[in-house]
Amino acid sequence: MITKTVNSIQEALEGVSDGMTLLLGGFGLCGIPENAISELVRLGVKDLTCISNNAGVDDFGLGLLLQNRQIKKMVASYVGENDEFERQMLSGELEVELIPQGTLAERCRAAQAGFPAFYTPAGFGTEVAEGKETRAFDGKMYVLEQAVKADFSIVKAWKGDTSGNLIFKGTARNFNPNMCGAANITIAEVEELVPAGELDPNQIHIPGIFVQRIVQGSNYEKRIEQRTTRPQP
Amino acid sequence: MITKTVNSIQEALEGVSDGMTLLLGGFGLCGIPENAISELVRLGVKDLTCISNNAGVDDFGLGLLLQNRQIKKMVASYVGENDEFERQMLSGELEVELIPQGTLAERCRAAQAGFPAFYTPAGFGTEVAEGKETRAFDGKMYVLEQAVKADFSIVKAWKGDTSGNLIFKGTARNFNPNMCGAANITIAEVEELVPAGELDPNQIHIPGIFVQRIVQGSNYEKRIEQRTTRPQP
Amino acid sequence: MLDKFGIAKRIAKEVKNGYYVNLGIGIPTLVANFVRTDIEVEFQSENGILGMGPFPFEGEEDADLINAGKQTITALPGASYFDSATSFSMIRGQHVDLTILGAMEVSEDGDIANWKIPGRMVKGMGGAMDLVASADNIIVAMMHTNKAGASKLLKHCSLPLTGVRCVKKIVTNLAVLDVTKDGFKLLERAPNVSIEQIKAATDGRLVIEGEIPEMI
Amino acid sequence: MLDKFGIAKRIAKEVKNGYYVNLGIGIPTLVANFVRTDIEVEFQSENGILGMGPFPFEGEEDADLINAGKQTITALPGASYFDSATSFSMIRGQHVDLTILGAMEVSEDGDIANWKIPGRMVKGMGGAMDLVASADNIIVAMMHTNKAGASKLLKHCSLPLTGVRCVKKIVTNLAVLDVTKDGFKLLERAPNVSIEQIKAATDGRLVIEGEIPEMI
């Protein structure tokens, strides 16, 4: 087996530098690569283009990079939970590209899978389709969307092994598997790193071939955005 | 949960009739829907268009339907293990369309996922691209391929639950997950059918939404095409 | 006149046996509470769960188990988790039977706007553009007028669109309407709401044929 | 002159540390037996396994565990199984580092034909068209001439193509050659094979520069 383990989040992020494009997994604060985001803040790399479904909240997730003015351009589908984001966007400090969520997921998968482009119905007749080719198939209109490839893809998994195989948990899976292999280098931080052979080969969500570096994460906060409960019966 | 269980393979195949297009899972004889194929032979439905990676062997798998002259057209990627197939094809009795394996898998997935078409590099400059749109992206040439949708998709899984959730085993997975939901009705036969809730929601390969009917299979032969071993040490 | 719970309750009647349903944020989320319990229905949330259950009991929240509104949820027996690409395969591939979502504006052609107010608010479309471009069966849940009292059922949408010619049915605090080729066809009045009130609150073309019953 | 094992052994030297490798049916399958054991390599088979191991011991065959040649195999610790679409994501997305496959013909431009003889034999392309259209690093393993003694290294392929301008290196029973813009560049001779023999067996343009060493 090919060993993908690195010993620290510092080592995992080696090579990330100013002006790069990063894909970052997670939906809201669920399944985000917390260790890597902290390290990006510490590194102070700037002028980043960050592609992620959301932009975090003011004081967590990608919001930390926004507060720190490290992001030049944000590509996302929904950014409604972040005041600092809205301020930077409306003032023009931050470039923003909004993409339908399913299109974003598939543009990542297209890069992973070597498809340059695909037709999707999402966004036809809207701003999203402006400047893009549109086309009818079987009487319905579609928009041509292209693969989105990054310098680094940074994901968070539940379990991983030294060969880079990944298993995600619950809805913390979300964009993480689709972003693996959609960049020159894919970095996975995991809650539990085990030796190759300990994961059931039938239950692996992302085979190690899509991952270049895997690192044992620590101190996961896993902040909940909208704690919603019902009373005990 | 929505119940997908039917009580017999007969009930599972209700509605399959002459002239229909069927997607059938499996790679060689590995992971083929044995019960459904037997029932198709018994039903005697004819003029079928069968889309499957291979065409079985002379006396097993889709070869049984070929022997019985039930197939009008075969769409596959590799058909090298079947003399009767070769005879019918070379004599013109059988229509044949050969498709690159990865393109076949993705055309199924495109139907499952609602993409009408995508660009792939496979087959550019070959017979496969004849009559199809070709196009350059980033200096490389690609062929436009369309989703392939069938009347019925017939797959085989290892475990399934009453809600239609499926788990496959080993390399018997192959095309089976990609064909689920790529037809008007998807039928899954499984080695072990359990009540909803018994499968770990994190380990389901195909969510039940892609399956309309699930049936407990029986008497799996699981014939091996190329038994290859090494001596005991 | 209905409150948001009344709107949700009325929409719940549209949920049929065997339906997979995607519920948007806000009023649509409330619909789950009112669906008949004697039919088989599964809720999909586009962040990656099918078979979504009710909110967890206090103390049983799991940060790794949320819905698309980022709320903590539970999973019912028979649920499954999956990645975002697979989730939108369900939506785009029309495997989801019913989509219920909110809107800022709907036009008489069935266009919908719900993601952006130029210069003032841009939250993003999230999964809404994929949902409305794909679903055969889309119900909009919203107030008939906005906070300023202006109609949200228009001849043409004034805000940037989310999708074109896609909305099939609208349930508001005042009425139930189908989107037809002739315009908004009034089907039911909310309790104690007159046809005149509905006319006054509707800017787009309103089609009224025969007796319009009050919702039950 | 090499036999099929000799060809496989020579190709095995091209397999580097950290490589993911896809092996075609026939001679390529044999390559696995000769790869150095002190480097980390994983074999992918396009029917859905990464981390493929050796053939099973007699009596331990599993019908649910085969390679693309339909042979029973084993999985090494750290292996994974996946569906066909994902398998070709690995291939098309250029995550597989090296592809080794057989051929009926290769042209001096790097075109390859290996799936069809019109009117006589049509086995199908299987995964070969995806592999050759995607891989950056493709090595062809084949005999230098066919059973009738005709060269398989041609100016132009006469059979229907599998892919265009894709083959980078060829290892035959007679020689190792690179496909360059000037034609087949001879790199090594098989043991006891003369340059004249190679010239005689090569129809396409052959580039011979300097001393051509015998393979070790």
mmCIF file with all atom_site columns, N, CA and C in Angstrom, chain A residues 25-26 33 107 111 118 123 137 143 151 155 157 160 180 189 200 202:
data_model
loop_
_atom_site.group_PDB
_atom_site.id
_atom_site.type_symbol
_atom_site.label_atom_id
_atom_site.label_alt_id
_atom_site.label_comp_id
_atom_site.label_asym_id
_atom_site.label_entity_id
_atom_site.label_seq_id
_atom_site.pdbx_PDB_ins_code
_atom_site.Cartn_x
_atom_site.Cartn_y
_atom_site.Cartn_z
_atom_site.occupancy
_atom_site.B_iso_or_equiv
_atom_site.pdbx_formal_charge
_atom_site.auth_seq_id
_atom_site.auth_comp_id
_atom_site.auth_asym_id
_atom_site.auth_atom_id
_atom_site.pdbx_PDB_model_num
ATOM 1  N N  . GLY A 1 25  ? -14.113 21.280 2.268   1.00 0.00 ? 25  GLY A N  1
ATOM 2  C CA . GLY A 1 25  ? -15.311 20.506 2.542   1.00 0.00 ? 25  GLY A CA 1
ATOM 3  C C  . GLY A 1 25  ? -16.130 21.080 3.679   1.00 0.00 ? 25  GLY A C  1
ATOM 4  N N  . GLY A 1 26  ? -17.341 20.552 3.826   1.00 0.00 ? 26  GLY A N  1
ATOM 5  C CA . GLY A 1 26  ? -18.226 20.972 4.900   1.00 0.00 ? 26  GLY A CA 1
ATOM 6  C C  . GLY A 1 26  ? -19.511 21.585 4.389   1.00 0.00 ? 26  GLY A C  1
ATOM 7  N N  . PRO A 1 33  ? -12.964 21.134 7.844   1.00 0.00 ? 33  PRO A N  1
ATOM 8  C CA . PRO A 1 33  ? -11.611 20.760 8.291   1.00 0.00 ? 33  PRO A CA 1
ATOM 9  C C  . PRO A 1 33  ? -11.087 21.777 9.296   1.00 0.00 ? 33  PRO A C  1
ATOM 10 N N  . ARG A 1 107 ? -19.503 20.090 -10.112 1.00 0.00 ? 107 ARG A N  1
ATOM 11 C CA . ARG A 1 107 ? -18.285 20.669 -10.699 1.00 0.00 ? 107 ARG A CA 1
ATOM 12 C C  . ARG A 1 107 ? -17.049 20.110 -9.994  1.00 0.00 ? 107 ARG A C  1
ATOM 13 N N  . ALA A 1 111 ? -14.196 17.452 -11.763 1.00 0.00 ? 111 ALA A N  1
ATOM 14 C CA . ALA A 1 111 ? -12.738 17.572 -11.690 1.00 0.00 ? 111 ALA A CA 1
ATOM 15 C C  . ALA A 1 111 ? -12.131 16.277 -11.169 1.00 0.00 ? 111 ALA A C  1
ATOM 16 N N  . PHE A 1 118 ? -20.298 19.493 -18.216 1.00 0.00 ? 118 PHE A N  1
ATOM 17 C CA . PHE A 1 118 ? -21.545 18.729 -18.241 1.00 0.00 ? 118 PHE A CA 1
ATOM 18 C C  . PHE A 1 118 ? -22.705 19.710 -18.342 1.00 0.00 ? 118 PHE A C  1
ATOM 19 N N  . GLY A 1 123 ? -30.260 26.717 -12.837 1.00 0.00 ? 123 GLY A N  1
ATOM 20 C CA . GLY A 1 123 ? -29.847 28.075 -13.161 1.00 0.00 ? 123 GLY A CA 1
ATOM 21 C C  . GLY A 1 123 ? -30.244 28.547 -14.545 1.00 0.00 ? 123 GLY A C  1
ATOM 22 N N  . PHE A 1 137 ? -32.023 19.649 -24.614 1.00 0.00 ? 137 PHE A N  1
ATOM 23 C CA . PHE A 1 137 ? -31.992 18.205 -24.807 1.00 0.00 ? 137 PHE A CA 1
ATOM 24 C C  . PHE A 1 137 ? -33.402 17.715 -24.546 1.00 0.00 ? 137 PHE A C  1
ATOM 25 N N  . VAL A 1 143 ? -27.749 24.199 -18.908 1.00 0.00 ? 143 VAL A N  1
ATOM 26 C CA . VAL A 1 143 ? -26.605 25.114 -18.893 1.00 0.00 ? 143 VAL A CA 1
ATOM 27 C C  . VAL A 1 143 ? -25.327 24.274 -18.873 1.00 0.00 ? 143 VAL A C  1
ATOM 28 N N  . ASP A 1 151 ? -5.858  24.155 -6.416  1.00 0.00 ? 151 ASP A N  1
ATOM 29 C CA . ASP A 1 151 ? -4.486  23.792 -6.068  1.00 0.00 ? 151 ASP A CA 1
ATOM 30 C C  . ASP A 1 151 ? -4.496  22.747 -4.956  1.00 0.00 ? 151 ASP A C  1
ATOM 31 N N  . VAL A 1 155 ? -10.170 18.401 3.131   1.00 0.00 ? 155 VAL A N  1
ATOM 32 C CA . VAL A 1 155 ? -11.392 17.765 3.596   1.00 0.00 ? 155 VAL A CA 1
ATOM 33 C C  . VAL A 1 155 ? -11.224 17.207 5.001   1.00 0.00 ? 155 VAL A C  1
ATOM 34 N N  . ALA A 1 157 ? -12.592 13.956 7.407   1.00 0.00 ? 157 ALA A N  1
ATOM 35 C CA . ALA A 1 157 ? -13.299 12.675 7.464   1.00 0.00 ? 157 ALA A CA 1
ATOM 36 C C  . ALA A 1 157 ? -13.375 12.202 8.906   1.00 0.00 ? 157 ALA A C  1
ATOM 37 N N  . GLY A 1 160 ? -9.901  7.380  8.855   1.00 0.00 ? 160 GLY A N  1
ATOM 38 C CA . GLY A 1 160 ? -9.076  7.227  7.681   1.00 0.00 ? 160 GLY A CA 1
ATOM 39 C C  . GLY A 1 160 ? -7.974  6.242  7.987   1.00 0.00 ? 160 GLY A C  1
ATOM 40 N N  . CYS A 1 180 ? -12.467 15.396 -2.924  1.00 0.00 ? 180 CYS A N  1
ATOM 41 C CA . CYS A 1 180 ? -11.236 14.600 -2.948  1.00 0.00 ? 180 CYS A CA 1
ATOM 42 C C  . CYS A 1 180 ? -10.822 14.342 -4.395  1.00 0.00 ? 180 CYS A C  1
ATOM 43 N N  . GLU A 1 189 ? -7.947  15.598 6.875   1.00 0.00 ? 189 GLU A N  1
ATOM 44 C CA . GLU A 1 189 ? -7.728  15.481 8.317   1.00 0.00 ? 189 GLU A CA 1
ATOM 45 C C  . GLU A 1 189 ? -8.838  14.594 8.863   1.00 0.00 ? 189 GLU A C  1
ATOM 46 N N  . ASP A 1 200 ? -12.968 -1.790 6.739   1.00 0.00 ? 200 ASP A N  1
ATOM 47 C CA . ASP A 1 200 ? -13.586 -2.764 5.838   1.00 0.00 ? 200 ASP A CA 1
ATOM 48 C C  . ASP A 1 200 ? -13.560 -2.189 4.410   1.00 0.00 ? 200 ASP A C  1
ATOM 49 N N  . ASN A 1 202 ? -15.171 -2.719 1.956   1.00 0.00 ? 202 ASN A N  1
ATOM 50 C CA . ASN A 1 202 ? -16.517 -2.570 1.400   1.00 0.00 ? 202 ASN A CA 1
ATOM 51 C C  . ASN A 1 202 ? -17.201 -1.298 1.906   1.00 0.00 ? 202 ASN A C  1
#
